Amino acid sequence: MRLRVEFTTEPFDLDEAPAHALAARRVIEAAELDAVDVGPFGNTAEGGADRVLAAVDALLRESLEAGATRISLQVNVLGEGDR
């Protein structure tokens, strides 16, 4: 099964990326997922279920530890034609 995760971390800082956002970015980039897109207002990544779920666990733990006060995420199951 393939999954897509979309997430944001808060609080926002428009001047520079906060530590919690950088922690989330490091987790996602190190997770060997497909189609990673990291941006200032939202992030997405796709991959096999095991890798995505492990990355979500690490993302939640490390972002909260780095100061996130809110993490919004959505996980979708991808069909054969989704990419």
PDB file of N, CA and C in Angstrom:
ATOM      1  N   MET A   1       0.841  -1.171   0.000  1.00  0.00           N
ATOM      2  CA  MET A   1       0.000   0.000   0.000  1.00  0.00           C
ATOM      3  C   MET A   1       0.891   1.241   0.000  1.00  0.00           C
ATOM      4  N   ARG A   2       0.486   2.227  -0.795  1.00  0.00           N
ATOM      5  CA  ARG A   2       1.195   3.516  -0.835  1.00  0.00           C
ATOM      6  C   ARG A   2       0.356   4.573  -0.142  1.00  0.00           C
ATOM      7  N   LEU A   3       1.055   5.464   0.570  1.00  0.00           N
ATOM      8  CA  LEU A   3       0.390   6.534   1.296  1.00  0.00           C
ATOM      9  C   LEU A   3       0.989   7.880   0.917  1.00  0.00           C
ATOM     10  N   ARG A   4       0.173   8.919   1.057  1.00  0.00           N
ATOM     11  CA  ARG A   4       0.652  10.301   0.931  1.00  0.00           C
ATOM     12  C   ARG A   4       0.372  10.991   2.259  1.00  0.00           C
ATOM     13  N   VAL A   5       1.373  11.649   2.805  1.00  0.00           N
ATOM     14  CA  VAL A   5       1.201  12.432   4.023  1.00  0.00           C
ATOM     15  C   VAL A   5       1.376  13.907   3.667  1.00  0.00           C
ATOM     16  N   GLU A   6       0.487  14.720   4.206  1.00  0.00           N
ATOM     17  CA  GLU A   6       0.573  16.174   4.093  1.00  0.00           C
ATOM     18  C   GLU A   6       0.593  16.713   5.517  1.00  0.00           C
ATOM     19  N   PHE A   7       1.482  17.671   5.798  1.00  0.00           N
ATOM     20  CA  PHE A   7       1.578  18.161   7.170  1.00  0.00           C
ATOM     21  C   PHE A   7       2.067  19.594   7.240  1.00  0.00           C
ATOM     22  N   THR A   8       1.715  20.240   8.343  1.00  0.00           N
ATOM     23  CA  THR A   8       2.258  21.549   8.705  1.00  0.00           C
ATOM     24  C   THR A   8       2.564  21.519  10.198  1.00  0.00           C
ATOM     25  N   THR A   9       3.528  22.332  10.597  1.00  0.00           N
ATOM     26  CA  THR A   9       3.846  22.485  12.013  1.00  0.00           C
ATOM     27  C   THR A   9       3.661  23.953  12.381  1.00  0.00           C
ATOM     28  N   GLU A  10       3.307  24.188  13.620  1.00  0.00           N
ATOM     29  CA  GLU A  10       3.096  25.560  14.097  1.00  0.00           C
ATOM     30  C   GLU A  10       3.783  25.727  15.438  1.00  0.00           C
ATOM     31  N   PRO A  11       4.112  26.926  15.842  1.00  0.00           N
ATOM     32  CA  PRO A  11       3.707  28.207  15.279  1.00  0.00           C
ATOM     33  C   PRO A  11       4.524  28.578  14.044  1.00  0.00           C
ATOM     34  N   PHE A  12       3.884  29.374  13.191  1.00  0.00           N
ATOM     35  CA  PHE A  12       4.540  29.849  11.974  1.00  0.00           C
ATOM     36  C   PHE A  12       5.493  30.983  12.296  1.00  0.00           C
ATOM     37  N   ASP A  13       6.523  31.105  11.498  1.00  0.00           N
ATOM     38  CA  ASP A  13       7.431  32.247  11.544  1.00  0.00           C
ATOM     39  C   ASP A  13       7.777  32.559  10.097  1.00  0.00           C
ATOM     40  N   LEU A  14       7.313  33.690   9.615  1.00  0.00           N
ATOM     41  CA  LEU A  14       7.522  34.034   8.209  1.00  0.00           C
ATOM     42  C   LEU A  14       8.926  34.549   7.926  1.00  0.00           C
ATOM     43  N   ASP A  15       9.673  34.918   8.959  1.00  0.00           N
ATOM     44  CA  ASP A  15      11.022  35.440   8.751  1.00  0.00           C
ATOM     45  C   ASP A  15      12.055  34.337   8.565  1.00  0.00           C
ATOM     46  N   GLU A  16      11.941  33.271   9.354  1.00  0.00           N
ATOM     47  CA  GLU A  16      12.865  32.144   9.211  1.00  0.00           C
ATOM     48  C   GLU A  16      12.183  30.875   9.703  1.00  0.00           C
ATOM     49  N   ALA A  17      12.629  29.763   9.168  1.00  0.00           N
ATOM     50  CA  ALA A  17      12.018  28.485   9.544  1.00  0.00           C
ATOM     51  C   ALA A  17      12.334  28.168  10.998  1.00  0.00           C
ATOM     52  N   PRO A  18      11.297  27.907  11.823  1.00  0.00           N
ATOM     53  CA  PRO A  18      11.538  27.568  13.220  1.00  0.00           C
ATOM     54  C   PRO A  18      12.149  26.178  13.374  1.00  0.00           C
ATOM     55  N   ALA A  19      12.680  25.918  14.546  1.00  0.00           N
ATOM     56  CA  ALA A  19      13.359  24.641  14.806  1.00  0.00           C
ATOM     57  C   ALA A  19      12.444  23.448  14.568  1.00  0.00           C
ATOM     58  N   HIS A  20      11.173  23.551  14.934  1.00  0.00           N
ATOM     59  CA  HIS A  20      10.260  22.421  14.739  1.00  0.00           C
ATOM     60  C   HIS A  20      10.010  22.136  13.267  1.00  0.00           C
ATOM     61  N   ALA A  21       9.983  23.174  12.442  1.00  0.00           N
ATOM     62  CA  ALA A  21       9.808  22.967  10.998  1.00  0.00           C
ATOM     63  C   ALA A  21      11.057  22.324  10.395  1.00  0.00           C
ATOM     64  N   LEU A  22      12.218  22.743  10.845  1.00  0.00           N
ATOM     65  CA  LEU A  22      13.464  22.146  10.367  1.00  0.00           C
ATOM     66  C   LEU A  22      13.577  20.687  10.796  1.00  0.00           C
ATOM     67  N   ALA A  23      13.126  20.379  12.011  1.00  0.00           N
ATOM     68  CA  ALA A  23      13.143  18.991  12.485  1.00  0.00           C
ATOM     69  C   ALA A  23      12.235  18.127  11.618  1.00  0.00           C
ATOM     70  N   ALA A  24      11.045  18.615  11.316  1.00  0.00           N
ATOM     71  CA  ALA A  24      10.116  17.869  10.459  1.00  0.00           C
ATOM     72  C   ALA A  24      10.714  17.648   9.072  1.00  0.00           C
ATOM     73  N   ARG A  25      11.339  18.673   8.536  1.00  0.00           N
ATOM     74  CA  ARG A  25      11.962  18.568   7.207  1.00  0.00           C
ATOM     75  C   ARG A  25      13.072  17.525   7.204  1.00  0.00           C
ATOM     76  N   ARG A  26      13.902  17.521   8.241  1.00  0.00           N
ATOM     77  CA  ARG A  26      14.985  16.531   8.324  1.00  0.00           C
ATOM     78  C   ARG A  26      14.429  15.114   8.359  1.00  0.00           C
ATOM     79  N   VAL A  27      13.379  14.898   9.135  1.00  0.00           N
ATOM     80  CA  VAL A  27      12.774  13.565   9.238  1.00  0.00           C
ATOM     81  C   VAL A  27      12.271  13.107   7.879  1.00  0.00           C
ATOM     82  N   ILE A  28      11.524  13.955   7.209  1.00  0.00           N
ATOM     83  CA  ILE A  28      10.921  13.572   5.925  1.00  0.00           C
ATOM     84  C   ILE A  28      11.999  13.342   4.872  1.00  0.00           C
ATOM     85  N   GLU A  29      12.990  14.199   4.825  1.00  0.00           N
ATOM     86  CA  GLU A  29      14.048  14.042   3.827  1.00  0.00           C
ATOM     87  C   GLU A  29      14.908  12.812   4.085  1.00  0.00           C
ATOM     88  N   ALA A  30      15.039  12.381   5.331  1.00  0.00           N
ATOM     89  CA  ALA A  30      15.845  11.207   5.667  1.00  0.00           C
ATOM     90  C   ALA A  30      15.073   9.898   5.541  1.00  0.00           C
ATOM     91  N   ALA A  31      13.772   9.970   5.368  1.00  0.00           N
ATOM     92  CA  ALA A  31      12.924   8.775   5.398  1.00  0.00           C
ATOM     93  C   ALA A  31      12.900   7.994   4.088  1.00  0.00           C
ATOM     94  N   GLU A  32      13.610   8.446   3.098  1.00  0.00           N
ATOM     95  CA  GLU A  32      13.661   7.771   1.796  1.00  0.00           C
ATOM     96  C   GLU A  32      12.253   7.570   1.217  1.00  0.00           C
ATOM     97  N   LEU A  33      11.461   8.651   1.257  1.00  0.00           N
ATOM     98  CA  LEU A  33      10.131   8.635   0.666  1.00  0.00           C
ATOM     99  C   LEU A  33      10.191   9.191  -0.745  1.00  0.00           C
ATOM    100  N   ASP A  34       9.118   8.983  -1.502  1.00  0.00           N
ATOM    101  CA  ASP A  34       9.031   9.464  -2.876  1.00  0.00           C
ATOM    102  C   ASP A  34       8.313  10.808  -2.907  1.00  0.00           C
ATOM    103  N   ALA A  35       8.562  11.557  -3.945  1.00  0.00           N
ATOM    104  CA  ALA A  35       7.812  12.785  -4.226  1.00  0.00           C
ATOM    105  C   ALA A  35       7.733  13.713  -3.017  1.00  0.00           C
ATOM    106  N   VAL A  36       8.854  13.972  -2.381  1.00  0.00           N
ATOM    107  CA  VAL A  36       8.891  14.872  -1.219  1.00  0.00           C
ATOM    108  C   VAL A  36       8.836  16.311  -1.713  1.00  0.00           C
ATOM    109  N   ASP A  37       7.900  17.086  -1.155  1.00  0.00           N
ATOM    110  CA  ASP A  37       7.769  18.503  -1.482  1.00  0.00           C
ATOM    111  C   ASP A  37       7.660  19.271  -0.173  1.00  0.00           C
ATOM    112  N   VAL A  38       8.691  20.038   0.147  1.00  0.00           N
ATOM    113  CA  VAL A  38       8.742  20.781   1.400  1.00  0.00           C
ATOM    114  C   VAL A  38       8.598  22.260   1.077  1.00  0.00           C
ATOM    115  N   GLY A  39       7.645  22.921   1.733  1.00  0.00           N
ATOM    116  CA  GLY A  39       7.422  24.341   1.495  1.00  0.00           C
ATOM    117  C   GLY A  39       7.116  25.070   2.784  1.00  0.00           C
ATOM    118  N   PRO A  40       6.987  26.395   2.722  1.00  0.00           N
ATOM    119  CA  PRO A  40       6.778  27.177   3.936  1.00  0.00           C
ATOM    120  C   PRO A  40       5.402  26.984   4.585  1.00  0.00           C
ATOM    121  N   PHE A  41       4.385  26.596   3.806  1.00  0.00           N
ATOM    122  CA  PHE A  41       3.034  26.487   4.353  1.00  0.00           C
ATOM    123  C   PHE A  41       2.461  25.083   4.300  1.00  0.00           C
ATOM    124  N   GLY A  42       3.212  24.138   3.791  1.00  0.00           N
ATOM    125  CA  GLY A  42       2.736  22.768   3.733  1.00  0.00           C
ATOM    126  C   GLY A  42       3.788  21.872   3.122  1.00  0.00           C
ATOM    127  N   ASN A  43       3.717  20.611   3.468  1.00  0.00           N
ATOM    128  CA  ASN A  43       4.708  19.641   3.037  1.00  0.00           C
ATOM    129  C   ASN A  43       3.988  18.356   2.666  1.00  0.00           C
ATOM    130  N   THR A  44       4.486  17.672   1.645  1.00  0.00           N
ATOM    131  CA  THR A  44       3.908  16.390   1.257  1.00  0.00           C
ATOM    132  C   THR A  44       5.020  15.400   0.956  1.00  0.00           C
ATOM    133  N   ALA A  45       4.689  14.133   1.115  1.00  0.00           N
ATOM    134  CA  ALA A  45       5.602  13.055   0.753  1.00  0.00           C
ATOM    135  C   ALA A  45       4.773  11.807   0.518  1.00  0.00           C
ATOM    136  N   GLU A  46       5.282  10.940  -0.329  1.00  0.00           N
ATOM    137  CA  GLU A  46       4.614   9.679  -0.647  1.00  0.00           C
ATOM    138  C   GLU A  46       5.592   8.542  -0.470  1.00  0.00           C
ATOM    139  N   GLY A  47       5.032   7.358  -0.226  1.00  0.00           N
ATOM    140  CA  GLY A  47       5.874   6.179  -0.127  1.00  0.00           C
ATOM    141  C   GLY A  47       5.096   4.987   0.364  1.00  0.00           C
ATOM    142  N   GLY A  48       5.804   3.894   0.567  1.00  0.00           N
ATOM    143  CA  GLY A  48       5.204   2.698   1.103  1.00  0.00           C
ATOM    144  C   GLY A  48       4.682   2.953   2.506  1.00  0.00           C
ATOM    145  N   ALA A  49       3.641   2.220   2.889  1.00  0.00           N
ATOM    146  CA  ALA A  49       2.968   2.455   4.165  1.00  0.00           C
ATOM    147  C   ALA A  49       3.932   2.386   5.346  1.00  0.00           C
ATOM    148  N   ASP A  50       4.788   1.391   5.394  1.00  0.00           N
ATOM    149  CA  ASP A  50       5.693   1.247   6.534  1.00  0.00           C
ATOM    150  C   ASP A  50       6.611   2.458   6.680  1.00  0.00           C
ATOM    151  N   ARG A  51       7.155   2.935   5.581  1.00  0.00           N
ATOM    152  CA  ARG A  51       8.067   4.085   5.640  1.00  0.00           C
ATOM    153  C   ARG A  51       7.332   5.366   5.999  1.00  0.00           C
ATOM    154  N   VAL A  52       6.145   5.565   5.418  1.00  0.00           N
ATOM    155  CA  VAL A  52       5.381   6.775   5.719  1.00  0.00           C
ATOM    156  C   VAL A  52       4.976   6.787   7.192  1.00  0.00           C
ATOM    157  N   LEU A  53       4.470   5.669   7.685  1.00  0.00           N
ATOM    158  CA  LEU A  53       4.032   5.619   9.085  1.00  0.00           C
ATOM    159  C   LEU A  53       5.197   5.796  10.058  1.00  0.00           C
ATOM    160  N   ALA A  54       6.339   5.227   9.748  1.00  0.00           N
ATOM    161  CA  ALA A  54       7.525   5.422  10.588  1.00  0.00           C
ATOM    162  C   ALA A  54       7.959   6.890  10.554  1.00  0.00           C
ATOM    163  N   ALA A  55       7.888   7.507   9.378  1.00  0.00           N
ATOM    164  CA  ALA A  55       8.263   8.921   9.259  1.00  0.00           C
ATOM    165  C   ALA A  55       7.294   9.806  10.033  1.00  0.00           C
ATOM    166  N   VAL A  56       6.000   9.496   9.992  1.00  0.00           N
ATOM    167  CA  VAL A  56       5.011  10.278  10.739  1.00  0.00           C
ATOM    168  C   VAL A  56       5.280  10.183  12.243  1.00  0.00           C
ATOM    169  N   ASP A  57       5.585   9.001  12.728  1.00  0.00           N
ATOM    170  CA  ASP A  57       5.916   8.829  14.147  1.00  0.00           C
ATOM    171  C   ASP A  57       7.112   9.698  14.523  1.00  0.00           C
ATOM    172  N   ALA A  58       8.178   9.623  13.747  1.00  0.00           N
ATOM    173  CA  ALA A  58       9.384  10.408  14.033  1.00  0.00           C
ATOM    174  C   ALA A  58       9.111  11.899  13.890  1.00  0.00           C
ATOM    175  N   LEU A  59       8.333  12.273  12.880  1.00  0.00           N
ATOM    176  CA  LEU A  59       8.005  13.674  12.658  1.00  0.00           C
ATOM    177  C   LEU A  59       7.264  14.252  13.858  1.00  0.00           C
ATOM    178  N   LEU A  60       6.267  13.534  14.357  1.00  0.00           N
ATOM    179  CA  LEU A  60       5.515  14.012  15.520  1.00  0.00           C
ATOM    180  C   LEU A  60       6.420  14.160  16.738  1.00  0.00           C
ATOM    181  N   ARG A  61       7.200  13.145  17.019  1.00  0.00           N
ATOM    182  CA  ARG A  61       8.062  13.173  18.210  1.00  0.00           C
ATOM    183  C   ARG A  61       9.112  14.284  18.129  1.00  0.00           C
ATOM    184  N   GLU A  62       9.797  14.363  17.001  1.00  0.00           N
ATOM    185  CA  GLU A  62      10.901  15.320  16.887  1.00  0.00           C
ATOM    186  C   GLU A  62      10.412  16.755  16.757  1.00  0.00           C
ATOM    187  N   SER A  63       9.307  16.976  16.059  1.00  0.00           N
ATOM    188  CA  SER A  63       8.768  18.335  15.934  1.00  0.00           C
ATOM    189  C   SER A  63       8.259  18.852  17.272  1.00  0.00           C
ATOM    190  N   LEU A  64       7.553  18.002  18.016  1.00  0.00           N
ATOM    191  CA  LEU A  64       7.073  18.424  19.335  1.00  0.00           C
ATOM    192  C   LEU A  64       8.240  18.709  20.269  1.00  0.00           C
ATOM    193  N   GLU A  65       9.253  17.866  20.219  1.00  0.00           N
ATOM    194  CA  GLU A  65      10.433  18.078  21.061  1.00  0.00           C
ATOM    195  C   GLU A  65      11.150  19.375  20.693  1.00  0.00           C
ATOM    196  N   ALA A  66      11.075  19.769  19.428  1.00  0.00           N
ATOM    197  CA  ALA A  66      11.745  20.980  18.957  1.00  0.00           C
ATOM    198  C   ALA A  66      10.882  22.232  19.124  1.00  0.00           C
ATOM    199  N   GLY A  67       9.692  22.098  19.733  1.00  0.00           N
ATOM    200  CA  GLY A  67       8.912  23.290  20.051  1.00  0.00           C
ATOM    201  C   GLY A  67       7.604  23.474  19.309  1.00  0.00           C
ATOM    202  N   ALA A  68       7.195  22.529  18.487  1.00  0.00           N
ATOM    203  CA  ALA A  68       5.906  22.666  17.812  1.00  0.00           C
ATOM    204  C   ALA A  68       4.788  22.658  18.846  1.00  0.00           C
ATOM    205  N   THR A  69       3.813  23.528  18.645  1.00  0.00           N
ATOM    206  CA  THR A  69       2.652  23.564  19.533  1.00  0.00           C
ATOM    207  C   THR A  69       1.426  22.969  18.858  1.00  0.00           C
ATOM    208  N   ARG A  70       1.525  22.746  17.558  1.00  0.00           N
ATOM    209  CA  ARG A  70       0.439  22.131  16.797  1.00  0.00           C
ATOM    210  C   ARG A  70       1.026  21.509  15.539  1.00  0.00           C
ATOM    211  N   ILE A  71       0.594  20.306  15.235  1.00  0.00           N
ATOM    212  CA  ILE A  71       0.987  19.637  13.994  1.00  0.00           C
ATOM    213  C   ILE A  71      -0.291  19.129  13.340  1.00  0.00           C
ATOM    214  N   SER A  72      -0.531  19.593  12.141  1.00  0.00           N
ATOM    215  CA  SER A  72      -1.701  19.147  11.390  1.00  0.00           C
ATOM    216  C   SER A  72      -1.216  18.200  10.310  1.00  0.00           C
ATOM    217  N   LEU A  73      -1.866  17.042  10.217  1.00  0.00           N
ATOM    218  CA  LEU A  73      -1.465  16.127   9.157  1.00  0.00           C
ATOM    219  C   LEU A  73      -2.652  15.365   8.613  1.00  0.00           C
ATOM    220  N   GLN A  74      -2.467  14.949   7.397  1.00  0.00           N
ATOM    221  CA  GLN A  74      -3.467  14.140   6.703  1.00  0.00           C
ATOM    222  C   GLN A  74      -2.734  13.027   6.001  1.00  0.00           C
ATOM    223  N   VAL A  75      -3.257  11.816   6.100  1.00  0.00           N
ATOM    224  CA  VAL A  75      -2.670  10.666   5.427  1.00  0.00           C
ATOM    225  C   VAL A  75      -3.722  10.095   4.503  1.00  0.00           C
ATOM    226  N   ASN A  76      -3.359   9.910   3.239  1.00  0.00           N
ATOM    227  CA  ASN A  76      -4.264   9.351   2.239  1.00  0.00           C
ATOM    228  C   ASN A  76      -3.683   8.079   1.656  1.00  0.00           C
ATOM    229  N   VAL A  77      -4.540   7.115   1.412  1.00  0.00           N
ATOM    230  CA  VAL A  77      -4.165   5.899   0.687  1.00  0.00           C
ATOM    231  C   VAL A  77      -4.218   6.229  -0.800  1.00  0.00           C
ATOM    232  N   LEU A  78      -3.147   5.930  -1.502  1.00  0.00           N
ATOM    233  CA  LEU A  78      -3.082   6.226  -2.930  1.00  0.00           C
ATOM    234  C   LEU A  78      -3.558   5.034  -3.736  1.00  0.00           C
ATOM    235  N   GLY A  79      -4.342   5.332  -4.748  1.00  0.00           N
ATOM    236  CA  GLY A  79      -4.770   4.296  -5.681  1.00  0.00           C
ATOM    237  C   GLY A  79      -3.728   4.122  -6.770  1.00  0.00           C
ATOM    238  N   GLU A  80      -3.975   3.195  -7.655  1.00  0.00           N
ATOM    239  CA  GLU A  80      -3.008   2.895  -8.723  1.00  0.00           C
ATOM    240  C   GLU A  80      -2.703   4.101  -9.593  1.00  0.00           C
ATOM    241  N   GLY A  81      -3.684   4.966  -9.853  1.00  0.00           N
ATOM    242  CA  GLY A  81      -3.487   6.098 -10.742  1.00  0.00           C
ATOM    243  C   GLY A  81      -3.003   7.353 -10.057  1.00  0.00           C
ATOM    244  N   ASP A  82      -2.945   7.359  -8.731  1.00  0.00           N
ATOM    245  CA  ASP A  82      -2.521   8.551  -7.979  1.00  0.00           C
ATOM    246  C   ASP A  82      -1.013   8.671  -7.960  1.00  0.00           C
ATOM    247  N   ARG A  83      -0.542   9.868  -8.205  1.00  0.00           N
ATOM    248  CA  ARG A  83       0.880  10.195  -8.082  1.00  0.00           C
ATOM    249  C   ARG A  83       1.050  11.660  -8.153  1.00  0.00           C
TER     250      ARG A  83
END
